[in-house]
Tab-separated table of C-alpha atoms and ligand atoms in Angstrom:
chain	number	residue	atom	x	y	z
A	1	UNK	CA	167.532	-59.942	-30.531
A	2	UNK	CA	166.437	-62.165	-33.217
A	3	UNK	CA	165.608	-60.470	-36.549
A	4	UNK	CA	162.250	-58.944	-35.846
A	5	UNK	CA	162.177	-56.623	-38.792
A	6	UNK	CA	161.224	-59.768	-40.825
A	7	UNK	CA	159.432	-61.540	-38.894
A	8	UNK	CA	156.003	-62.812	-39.804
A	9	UNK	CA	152.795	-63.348	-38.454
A	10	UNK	CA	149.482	-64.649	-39.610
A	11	UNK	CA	146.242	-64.401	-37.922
A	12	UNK	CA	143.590	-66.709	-39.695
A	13	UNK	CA	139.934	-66.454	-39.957
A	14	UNK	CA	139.287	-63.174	-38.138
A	15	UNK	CA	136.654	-60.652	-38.730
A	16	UNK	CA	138.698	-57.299	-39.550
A	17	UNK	CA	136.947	-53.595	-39.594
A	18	UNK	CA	139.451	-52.322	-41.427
A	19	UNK	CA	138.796	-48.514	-40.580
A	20	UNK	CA	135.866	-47.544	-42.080
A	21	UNK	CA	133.654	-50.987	-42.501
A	22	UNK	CA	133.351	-54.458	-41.381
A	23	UNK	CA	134.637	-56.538	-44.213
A	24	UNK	CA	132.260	-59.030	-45.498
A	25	UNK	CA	134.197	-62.416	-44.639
A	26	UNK	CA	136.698	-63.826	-42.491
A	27	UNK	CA	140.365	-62.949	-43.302
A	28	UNK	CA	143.847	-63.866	-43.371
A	29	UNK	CA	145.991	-61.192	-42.107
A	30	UNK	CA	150.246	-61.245	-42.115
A	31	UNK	CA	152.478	-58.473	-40.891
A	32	UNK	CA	156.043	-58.166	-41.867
A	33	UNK	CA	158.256	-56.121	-39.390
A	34	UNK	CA	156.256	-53.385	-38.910
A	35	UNK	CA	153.944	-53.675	-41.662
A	36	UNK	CA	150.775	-55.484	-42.852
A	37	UNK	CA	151.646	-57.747	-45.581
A	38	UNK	CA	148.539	-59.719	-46.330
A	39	UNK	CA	144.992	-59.210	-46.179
A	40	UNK	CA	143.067	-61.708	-47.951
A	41	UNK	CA	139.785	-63.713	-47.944
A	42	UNK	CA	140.001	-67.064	-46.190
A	43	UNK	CA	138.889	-68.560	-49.166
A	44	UNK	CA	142.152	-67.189	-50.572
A	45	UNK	CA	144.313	-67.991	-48.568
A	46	UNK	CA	147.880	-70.773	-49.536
A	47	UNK	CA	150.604	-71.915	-48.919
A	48	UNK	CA	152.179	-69.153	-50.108
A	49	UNK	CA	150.611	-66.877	-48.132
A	50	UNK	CA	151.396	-69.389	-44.612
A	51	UNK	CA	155.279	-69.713	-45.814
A	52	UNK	CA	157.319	-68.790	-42.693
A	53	UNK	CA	154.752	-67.310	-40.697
A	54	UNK	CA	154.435	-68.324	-36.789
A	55	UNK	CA	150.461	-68.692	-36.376
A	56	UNK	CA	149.115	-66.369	-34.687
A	57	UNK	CA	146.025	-67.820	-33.787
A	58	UNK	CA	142.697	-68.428	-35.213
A	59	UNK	CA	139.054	-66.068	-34.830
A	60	UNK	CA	138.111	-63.051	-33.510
A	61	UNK	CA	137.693	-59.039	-34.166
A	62	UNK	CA	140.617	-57.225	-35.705
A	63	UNK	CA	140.742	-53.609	-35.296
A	64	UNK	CA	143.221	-51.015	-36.062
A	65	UNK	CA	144.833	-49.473	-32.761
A	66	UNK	CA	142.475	-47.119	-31.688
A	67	UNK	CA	143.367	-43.830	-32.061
A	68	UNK	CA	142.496	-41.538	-29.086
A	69	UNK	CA	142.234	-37.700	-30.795
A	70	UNK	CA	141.800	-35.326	-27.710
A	71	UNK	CA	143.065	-35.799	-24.020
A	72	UNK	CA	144.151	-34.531	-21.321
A	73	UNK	CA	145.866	-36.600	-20.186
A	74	UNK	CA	149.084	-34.860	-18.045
A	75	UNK	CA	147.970	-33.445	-15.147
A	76	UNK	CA	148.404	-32.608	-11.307
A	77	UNK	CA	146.065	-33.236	-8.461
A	78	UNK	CA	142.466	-34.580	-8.632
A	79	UNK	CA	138.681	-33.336	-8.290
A	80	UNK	CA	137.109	-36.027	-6.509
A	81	UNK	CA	136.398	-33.788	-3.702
A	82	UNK	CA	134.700	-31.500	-5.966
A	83	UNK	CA	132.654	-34.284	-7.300
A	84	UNK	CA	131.405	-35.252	-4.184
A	85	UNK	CA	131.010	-31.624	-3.137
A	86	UNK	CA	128.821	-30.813	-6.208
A	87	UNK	CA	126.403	-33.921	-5.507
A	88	UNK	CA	126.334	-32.591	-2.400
A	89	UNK	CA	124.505	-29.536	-4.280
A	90	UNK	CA	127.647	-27.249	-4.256
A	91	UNK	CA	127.219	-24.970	-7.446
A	92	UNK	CA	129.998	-25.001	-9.922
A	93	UNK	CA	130.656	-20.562	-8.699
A	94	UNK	CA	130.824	-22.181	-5.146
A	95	UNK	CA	133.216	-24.453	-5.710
A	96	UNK	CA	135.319	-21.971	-8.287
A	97	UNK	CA	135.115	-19.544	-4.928
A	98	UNK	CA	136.742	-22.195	-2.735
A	99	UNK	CA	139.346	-22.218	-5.559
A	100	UNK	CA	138.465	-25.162	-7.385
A	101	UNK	CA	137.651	-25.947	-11.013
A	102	UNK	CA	140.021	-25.948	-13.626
A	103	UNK	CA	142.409	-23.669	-11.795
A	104	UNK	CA	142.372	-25.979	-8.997
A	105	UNK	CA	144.361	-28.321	-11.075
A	106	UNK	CA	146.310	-25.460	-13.105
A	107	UNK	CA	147.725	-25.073	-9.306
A	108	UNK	CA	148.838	-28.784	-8.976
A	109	UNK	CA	150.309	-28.895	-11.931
A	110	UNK	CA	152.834	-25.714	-12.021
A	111	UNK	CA	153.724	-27.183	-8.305
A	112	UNK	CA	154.076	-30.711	-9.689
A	113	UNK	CA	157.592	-31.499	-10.920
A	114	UNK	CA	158.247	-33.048	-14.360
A	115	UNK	CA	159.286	-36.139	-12.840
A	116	UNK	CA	155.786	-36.149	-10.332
A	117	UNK	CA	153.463	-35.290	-13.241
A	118	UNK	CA	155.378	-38.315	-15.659
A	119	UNK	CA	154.400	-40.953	-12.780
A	120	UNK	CA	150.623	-39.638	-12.532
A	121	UNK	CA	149.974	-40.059	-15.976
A	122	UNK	CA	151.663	-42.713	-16.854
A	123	UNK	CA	149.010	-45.231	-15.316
A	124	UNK	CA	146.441	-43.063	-16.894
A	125	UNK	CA	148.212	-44.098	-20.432
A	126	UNK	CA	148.429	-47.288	-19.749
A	127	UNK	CA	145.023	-47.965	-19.013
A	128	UNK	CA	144.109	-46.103	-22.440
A	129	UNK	CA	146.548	-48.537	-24.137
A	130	UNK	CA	145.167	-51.574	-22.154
A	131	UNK	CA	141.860	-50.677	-23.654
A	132	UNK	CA	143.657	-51.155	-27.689
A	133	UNK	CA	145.397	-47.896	-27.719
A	134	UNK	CA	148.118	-47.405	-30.025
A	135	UNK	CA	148.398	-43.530	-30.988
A	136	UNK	CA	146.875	-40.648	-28.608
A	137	UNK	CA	146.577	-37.103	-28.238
A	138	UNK	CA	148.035	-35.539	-25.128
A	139	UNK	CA	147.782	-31.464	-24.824
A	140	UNK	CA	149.066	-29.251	-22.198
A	141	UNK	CA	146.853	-26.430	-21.067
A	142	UNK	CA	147.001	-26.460	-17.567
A	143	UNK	CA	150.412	-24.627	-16.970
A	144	UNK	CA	149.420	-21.725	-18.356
A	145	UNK	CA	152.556	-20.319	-18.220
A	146	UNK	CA	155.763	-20.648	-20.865
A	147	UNK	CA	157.685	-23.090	-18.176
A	148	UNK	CA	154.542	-24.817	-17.171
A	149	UNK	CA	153.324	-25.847	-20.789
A	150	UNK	CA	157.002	-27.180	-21.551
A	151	UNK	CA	157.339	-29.049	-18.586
A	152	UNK	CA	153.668	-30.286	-19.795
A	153	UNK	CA	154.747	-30.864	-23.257
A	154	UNK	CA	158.197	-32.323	-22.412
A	155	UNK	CA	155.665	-35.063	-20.095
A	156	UNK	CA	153.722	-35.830	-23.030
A	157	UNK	CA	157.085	-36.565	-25.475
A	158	UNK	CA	158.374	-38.615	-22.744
A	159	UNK	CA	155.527	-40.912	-22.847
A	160	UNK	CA	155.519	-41.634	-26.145
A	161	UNK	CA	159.154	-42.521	-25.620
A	162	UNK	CA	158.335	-45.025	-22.376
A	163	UNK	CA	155.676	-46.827	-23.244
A	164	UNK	CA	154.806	-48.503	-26.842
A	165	UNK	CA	152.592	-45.836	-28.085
A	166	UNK	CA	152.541	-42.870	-30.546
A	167	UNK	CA	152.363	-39.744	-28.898
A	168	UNK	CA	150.610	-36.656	-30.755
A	169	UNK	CA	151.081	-33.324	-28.402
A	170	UNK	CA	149.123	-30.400	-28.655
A	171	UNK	CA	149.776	-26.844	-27.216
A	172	UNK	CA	146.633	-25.658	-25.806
A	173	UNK	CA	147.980	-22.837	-24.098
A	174	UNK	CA	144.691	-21.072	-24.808
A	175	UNK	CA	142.643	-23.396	-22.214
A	176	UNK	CA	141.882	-20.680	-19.757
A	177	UNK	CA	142.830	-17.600	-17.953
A	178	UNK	CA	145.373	-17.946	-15.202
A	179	UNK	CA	144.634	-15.816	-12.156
A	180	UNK	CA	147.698	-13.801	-12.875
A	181	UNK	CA	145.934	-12.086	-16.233
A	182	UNK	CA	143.079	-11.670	-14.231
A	183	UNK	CA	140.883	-9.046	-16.362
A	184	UNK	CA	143.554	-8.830	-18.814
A	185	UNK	CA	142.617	-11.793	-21.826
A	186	UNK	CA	144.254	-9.872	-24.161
A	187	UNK	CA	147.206	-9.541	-22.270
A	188	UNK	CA	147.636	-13.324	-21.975
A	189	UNK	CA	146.491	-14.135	-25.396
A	190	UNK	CA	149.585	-11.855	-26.439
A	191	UNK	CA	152.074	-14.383	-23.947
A	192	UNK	CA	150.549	-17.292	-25.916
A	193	UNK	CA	151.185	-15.593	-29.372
A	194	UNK	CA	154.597	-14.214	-28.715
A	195	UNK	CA	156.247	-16.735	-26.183
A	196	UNK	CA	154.570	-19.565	-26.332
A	197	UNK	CA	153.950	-20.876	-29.360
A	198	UNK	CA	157.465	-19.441	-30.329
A	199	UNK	CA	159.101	-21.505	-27.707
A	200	UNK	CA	157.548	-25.063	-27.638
A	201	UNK	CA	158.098	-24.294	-31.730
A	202	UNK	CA	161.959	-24.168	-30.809
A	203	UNK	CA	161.794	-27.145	-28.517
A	204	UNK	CA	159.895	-29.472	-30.926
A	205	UNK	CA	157.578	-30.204	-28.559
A	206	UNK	CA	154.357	-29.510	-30.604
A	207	UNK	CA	152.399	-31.089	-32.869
A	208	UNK	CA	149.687	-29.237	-33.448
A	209	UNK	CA	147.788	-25.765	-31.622
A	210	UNK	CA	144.619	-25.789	-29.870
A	211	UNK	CA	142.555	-23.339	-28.163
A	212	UNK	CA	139.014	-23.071	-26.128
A	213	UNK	CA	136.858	-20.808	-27.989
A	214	UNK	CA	133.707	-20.331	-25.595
A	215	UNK	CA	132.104	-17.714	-23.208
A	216	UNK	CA	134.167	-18.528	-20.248
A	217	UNK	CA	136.894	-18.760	-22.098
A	218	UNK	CA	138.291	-17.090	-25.063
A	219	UNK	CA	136.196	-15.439	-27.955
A	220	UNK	CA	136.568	-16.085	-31.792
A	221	UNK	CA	138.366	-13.083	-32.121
A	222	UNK	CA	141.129	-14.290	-29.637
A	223	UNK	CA	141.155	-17.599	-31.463
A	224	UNK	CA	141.977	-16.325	-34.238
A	225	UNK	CA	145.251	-14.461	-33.248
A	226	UNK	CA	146.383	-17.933	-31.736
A	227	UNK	CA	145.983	-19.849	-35.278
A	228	UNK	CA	147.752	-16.489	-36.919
A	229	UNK	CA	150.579	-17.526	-34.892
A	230	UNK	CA	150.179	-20.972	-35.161
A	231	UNK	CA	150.295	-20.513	-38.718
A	232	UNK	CA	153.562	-18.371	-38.813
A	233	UNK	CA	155.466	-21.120	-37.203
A	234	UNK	CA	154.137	-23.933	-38.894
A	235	UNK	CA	151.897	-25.673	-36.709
A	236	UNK	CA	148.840	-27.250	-37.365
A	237	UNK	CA	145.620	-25.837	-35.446
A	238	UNK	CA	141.955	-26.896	-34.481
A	239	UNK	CA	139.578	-26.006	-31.990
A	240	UNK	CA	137.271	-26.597	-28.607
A	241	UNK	CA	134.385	-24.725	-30.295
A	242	UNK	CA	130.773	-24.657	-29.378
A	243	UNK	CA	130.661	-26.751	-26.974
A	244	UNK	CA	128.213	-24.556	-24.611
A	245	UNK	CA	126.879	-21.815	-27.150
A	246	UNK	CA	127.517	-20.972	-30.922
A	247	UNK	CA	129.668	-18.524	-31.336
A	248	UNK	CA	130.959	-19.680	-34.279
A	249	UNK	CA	134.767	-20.490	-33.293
A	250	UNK	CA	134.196	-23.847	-35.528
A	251	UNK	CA	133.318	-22.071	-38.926
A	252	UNK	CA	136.244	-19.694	-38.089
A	253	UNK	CA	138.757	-22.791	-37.422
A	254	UNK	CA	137.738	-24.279	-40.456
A	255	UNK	CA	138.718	-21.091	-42.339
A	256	UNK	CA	141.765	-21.626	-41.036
A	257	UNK	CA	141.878	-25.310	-42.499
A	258	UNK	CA	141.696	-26.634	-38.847
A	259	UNK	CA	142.342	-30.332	-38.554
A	260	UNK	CA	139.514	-30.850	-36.378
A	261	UNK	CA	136.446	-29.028	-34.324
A	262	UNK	CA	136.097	-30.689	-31.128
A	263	UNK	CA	132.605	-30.937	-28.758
A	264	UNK	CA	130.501	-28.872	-31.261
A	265	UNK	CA	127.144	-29.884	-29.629
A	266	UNK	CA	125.939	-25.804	-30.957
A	267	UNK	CA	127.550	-26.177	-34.220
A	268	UNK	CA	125.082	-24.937	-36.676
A	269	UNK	CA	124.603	-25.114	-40.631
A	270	UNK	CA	126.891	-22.783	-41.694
A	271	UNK	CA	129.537	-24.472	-39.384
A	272	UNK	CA	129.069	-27.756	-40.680
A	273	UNK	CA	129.571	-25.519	-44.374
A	274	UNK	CA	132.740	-24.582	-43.234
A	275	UNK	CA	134.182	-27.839	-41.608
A	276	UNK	CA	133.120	-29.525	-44.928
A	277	UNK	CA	134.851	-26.940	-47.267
A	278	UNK	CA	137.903	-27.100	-45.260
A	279	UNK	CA	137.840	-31.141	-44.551
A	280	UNK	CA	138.087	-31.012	-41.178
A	281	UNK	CA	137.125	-33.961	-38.971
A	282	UNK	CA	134.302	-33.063	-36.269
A	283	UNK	CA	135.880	-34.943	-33.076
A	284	UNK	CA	132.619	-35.982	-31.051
A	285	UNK	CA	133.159	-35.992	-26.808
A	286	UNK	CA	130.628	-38.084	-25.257
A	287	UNK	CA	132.371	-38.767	-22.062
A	288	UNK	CA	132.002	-34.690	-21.299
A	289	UNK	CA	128.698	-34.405	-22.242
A	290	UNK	CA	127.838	-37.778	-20.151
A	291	UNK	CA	129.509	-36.391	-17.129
A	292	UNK	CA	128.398	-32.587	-17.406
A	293	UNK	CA	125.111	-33.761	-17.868
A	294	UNK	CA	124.370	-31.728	-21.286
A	295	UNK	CA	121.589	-32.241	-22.786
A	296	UNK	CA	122.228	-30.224	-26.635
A	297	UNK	CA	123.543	-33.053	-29.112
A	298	UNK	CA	125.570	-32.651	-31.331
A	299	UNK	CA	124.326	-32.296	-34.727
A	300	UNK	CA	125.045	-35.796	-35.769
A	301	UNK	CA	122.580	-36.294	-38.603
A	302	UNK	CA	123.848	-32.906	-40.168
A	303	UNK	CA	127.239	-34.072	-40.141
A	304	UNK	CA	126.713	-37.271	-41.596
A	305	UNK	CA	124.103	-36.062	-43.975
A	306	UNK	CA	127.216	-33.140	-45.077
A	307	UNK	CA	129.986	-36.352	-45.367
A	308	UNK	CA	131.525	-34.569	-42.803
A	309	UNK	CA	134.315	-37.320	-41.047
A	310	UNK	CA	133.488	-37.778	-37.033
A	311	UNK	CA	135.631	-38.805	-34.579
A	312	UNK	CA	135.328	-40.263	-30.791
A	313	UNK	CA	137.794	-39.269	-28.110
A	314	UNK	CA	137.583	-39.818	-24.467
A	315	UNK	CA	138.661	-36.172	-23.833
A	316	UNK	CA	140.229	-38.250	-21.041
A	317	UNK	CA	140.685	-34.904	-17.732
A	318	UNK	CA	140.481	-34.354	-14.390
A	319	UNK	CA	137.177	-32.667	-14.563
A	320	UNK	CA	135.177	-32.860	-17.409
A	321	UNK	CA	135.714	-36.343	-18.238
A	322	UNK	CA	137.790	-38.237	-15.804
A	323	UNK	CA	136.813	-41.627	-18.132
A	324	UNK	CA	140.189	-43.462	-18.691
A	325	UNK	CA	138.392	-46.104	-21.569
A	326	UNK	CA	138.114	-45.304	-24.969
A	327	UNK	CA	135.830	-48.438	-25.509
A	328	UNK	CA	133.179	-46.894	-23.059
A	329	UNK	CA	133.282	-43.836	-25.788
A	330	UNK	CA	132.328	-46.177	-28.027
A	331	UNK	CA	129.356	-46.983	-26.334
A	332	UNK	CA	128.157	-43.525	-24.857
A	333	UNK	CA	128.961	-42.254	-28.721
A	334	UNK	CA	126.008	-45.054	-29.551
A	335	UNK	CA	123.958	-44.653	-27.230
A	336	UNK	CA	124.095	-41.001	-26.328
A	337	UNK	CA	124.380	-39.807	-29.965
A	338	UNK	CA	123.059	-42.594	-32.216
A	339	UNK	CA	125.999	-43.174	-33.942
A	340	UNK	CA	126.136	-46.640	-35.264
A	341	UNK	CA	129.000	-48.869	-34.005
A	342	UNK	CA	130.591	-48.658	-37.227
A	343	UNK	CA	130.623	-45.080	-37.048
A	344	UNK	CA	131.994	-45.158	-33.795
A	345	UNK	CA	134.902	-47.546	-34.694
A	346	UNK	CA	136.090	-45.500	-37.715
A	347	UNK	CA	135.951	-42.429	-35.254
A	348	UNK	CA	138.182	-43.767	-33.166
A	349	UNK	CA	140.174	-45.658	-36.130
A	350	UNK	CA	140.773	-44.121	-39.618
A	351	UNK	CA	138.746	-40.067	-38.684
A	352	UNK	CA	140.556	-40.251	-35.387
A	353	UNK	CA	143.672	-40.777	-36.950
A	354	UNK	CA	142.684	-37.877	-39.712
A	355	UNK	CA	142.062	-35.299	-36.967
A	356	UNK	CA	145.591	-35.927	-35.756
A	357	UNK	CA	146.947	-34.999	-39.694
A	358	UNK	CA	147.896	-38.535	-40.100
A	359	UNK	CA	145.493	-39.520	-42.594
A	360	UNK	CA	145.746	-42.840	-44.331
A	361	UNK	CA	146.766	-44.212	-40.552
A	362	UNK	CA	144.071	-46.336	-38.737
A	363	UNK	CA	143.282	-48.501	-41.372
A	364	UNK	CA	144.059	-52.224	-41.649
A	365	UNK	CA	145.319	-52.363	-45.686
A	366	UNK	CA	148.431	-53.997	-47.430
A	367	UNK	CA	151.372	-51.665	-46.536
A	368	UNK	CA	149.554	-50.338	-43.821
A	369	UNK	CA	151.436	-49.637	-39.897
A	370	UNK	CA	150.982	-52.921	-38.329
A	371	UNK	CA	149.340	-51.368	-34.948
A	372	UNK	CA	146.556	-53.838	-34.127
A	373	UNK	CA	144.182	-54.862	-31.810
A	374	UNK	CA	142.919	-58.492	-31.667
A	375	UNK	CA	139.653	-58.301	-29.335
A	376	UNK	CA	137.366	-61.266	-27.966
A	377	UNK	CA	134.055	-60.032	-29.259
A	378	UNK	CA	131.412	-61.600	-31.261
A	379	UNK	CA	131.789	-58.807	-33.779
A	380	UNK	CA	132.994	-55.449	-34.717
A	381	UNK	CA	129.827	-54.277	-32.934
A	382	UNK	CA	130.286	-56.174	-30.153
A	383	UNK	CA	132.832	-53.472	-28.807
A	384	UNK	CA	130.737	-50.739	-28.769
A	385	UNK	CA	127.616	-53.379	-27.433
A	386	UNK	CA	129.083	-53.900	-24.123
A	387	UNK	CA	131.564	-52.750	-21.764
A	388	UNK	CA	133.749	-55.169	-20.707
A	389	UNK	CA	137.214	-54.710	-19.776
A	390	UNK	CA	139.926	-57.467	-20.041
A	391	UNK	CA	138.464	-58.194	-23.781
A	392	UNK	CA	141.753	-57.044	-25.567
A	393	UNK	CA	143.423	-60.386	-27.207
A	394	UNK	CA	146.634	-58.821	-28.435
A	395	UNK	CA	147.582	-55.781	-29.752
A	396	UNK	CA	150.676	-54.777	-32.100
A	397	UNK	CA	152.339	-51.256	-31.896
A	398	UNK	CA	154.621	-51.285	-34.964
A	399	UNK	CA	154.433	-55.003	-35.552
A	400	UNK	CA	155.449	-55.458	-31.899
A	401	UNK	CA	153.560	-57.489	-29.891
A	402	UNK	CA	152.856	-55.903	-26.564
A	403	UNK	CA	149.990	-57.821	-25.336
A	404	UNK	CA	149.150	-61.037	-25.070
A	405	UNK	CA	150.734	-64.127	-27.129
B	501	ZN	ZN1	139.354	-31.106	-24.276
């Protein structure tokens, strides 16, 4: 191998949103190994600056990696038939009766061996990182069980280690009740407290803890004993919260210096308080609210209003959002929630990268992680404007190029 570590590369005249804005003229941008070097006005721009560089080409819209905060992404089986059957006007109890639903695919994937559940998500990943992905989010939560989450978690680590992208995992062993603790929440709640988080703890095999605070799932109360734990081993925590009521999971989180709240289409005033106080980042899922059909926003004028940082995700599942493109968040995040395409960007840039505790990361700056994403669009806007597959340029993962040339 040649001596990549120095290598240099220069991109001239592109339009960079650099995280957080649009900058206000076309720049010069060099990485060096696996860092950004330059970043400087055209107008700035000498020889200096070109010394040793192989040209990388001139125009377009540079972007940091996206950063893709919340998925789901390993996983067994599929609910197309329960797609069809609901447009067919099966009710969601109907089709939980005929055992489908979340459990449906909790079954799949305890029967699915590591190996299986590696290959069916591996295409999933790619397509994320064919659409500019360079760091993502992948929880467990539908094993359920000690073994089951591992195997989950130990799918998730692989990934990261196959294909050129970071890997974030989350233990979400509090997703929902398996049918074994039928009647018995507390009970399981007490296996996620005492064995779980203990044991992907000892395996290194999570990031961060996560949990579904909600009616039909598990209350505030329940939450809570999964951060305690959390907490006693180290790991950083955040939250599904209010996602189809307010029970205030999210204000609770955020006492609990949660990283992020995620959905929060109830989230009310004193929730917003809280996530404020605590600086947590309010991850925004348009894809679930798209496909479920919800029609409660979330409170995106509050947020912005309380300098609260939002994120996009694609919440990328098997049955709540089964929406493999984190561009097309970009666009439902616009048009469903009037976020402005600059907000979207940073959400899925420099806040997306905050929810995942790596603040400072998603940003195009001197000294910065060279992960980048050269796009054919008109403008930073341009992304969120249309979607359009195939518009990915090149992208860099740790000064590497891994698409295009
Ligand atoms: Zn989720």
């Amino acid at each position: 191998m040649p001596n990549s570590t120095s290598k240099r590369r220069l991109w001239r005249d592109v339009r960079v949103f650099d995280g957080l804005r649009t900058l206000p003229e076309p720049m010069a941008v060099v990485t060096e190994g696996t860092r950004i070097a330059s970043l400087v006005a055209m107008r700035d721009a000498d020889e200096n600056l070109v010394e040793g560089c192989s040209d990388m080409g001139r125009g377009g819209v540079m972007t940091p990696g996206l950063v893709d905060c919340h998925t789901h992404l390993v996983f067994g089986g599929g609910r197309a038939d329960e797609f069809e059957a609901r447009l067919e006007g099966a009710s969601y109890e109907e089709i939980a009766r005929r055992g489908g639903g979340i459990l449906s695919t909790v079954r799949a994937t305890r029967e699915a061996s590591e190996e299986e559940l590696l290959a069916l998500a591996r295409p999933r990943l790619e397509a994320l990182i064919a659409d500019g992905v360079t760091t993502v989010e992948i929880k467990s939560g539908y094993g359920l069980d000690v073994a089951s989450e591992l195997k989950m978690l130990r799918v998730a680590r692989r990934l990261g280690e196959e294909l050129p992208v970071r890997v974030v995992t989350t233990l979400l062993g509090a997703h929902a009740l398996p049918p074994e603790f039928k009647g018995d929440s507390d009970g399981y709640i007490d296996l996620v407290c005492r064995e779980m988080v203990p044991a992907a703890t000892q395996a290194g095999l999570a990031d961060a803890v996560d949990v579904f605070c909600e009616k039909i799932a598990f209350s505030v109360a329940q939450c809570e004993r999964v951060f305690v734990a959390a907490e006693a081993h180290g790991l950083p925590i955040k939250a599904h919260a209010e996602q189809l009521s307010n029970l205030g999971g999210t204000a609770m989180a955020a006492r609990h210096g949660a990283l992020s709240a995620d959905h929060i289409e109830y989230l009310d005033a004193a929730g917003i308080a809280a996530m404020r106080e605590a600086g947590s980042v309010a991850v925004i899922l348009p894809g679930a609210f798209h496909t479920l059909r919800e029609t409660q926003q979330p409170p995106i004028a509050a947020l912005r209003k309380a300098g609260v940082p939002m994120a996009v995700a694609t919440d990328a599942n098997p049955g709540s959002s089964p929406l493999f493109m984190p561009t097309l968040m970009l666009n439902l995040a616009c048009t469903l929630f009037r976020l402005t395409p600059q907000e979207a960007l940073a959400g899925m840039t420099a806040h997306g990268a905050t929810a995942l505790g790596l603040a400072g990361q998603g940003r195009i700056r001197e000294g910065a992680e060279a992960d980048l994403c050269l796009w054919n669009v008109e403008s930073p806007a341009g992304l969120a404007y249309a979607v359009q597959p195939g518009r990915l340029r090149q992208r860099l993962f740790q000064g590497e190029l891994t698409h295009g040339n």
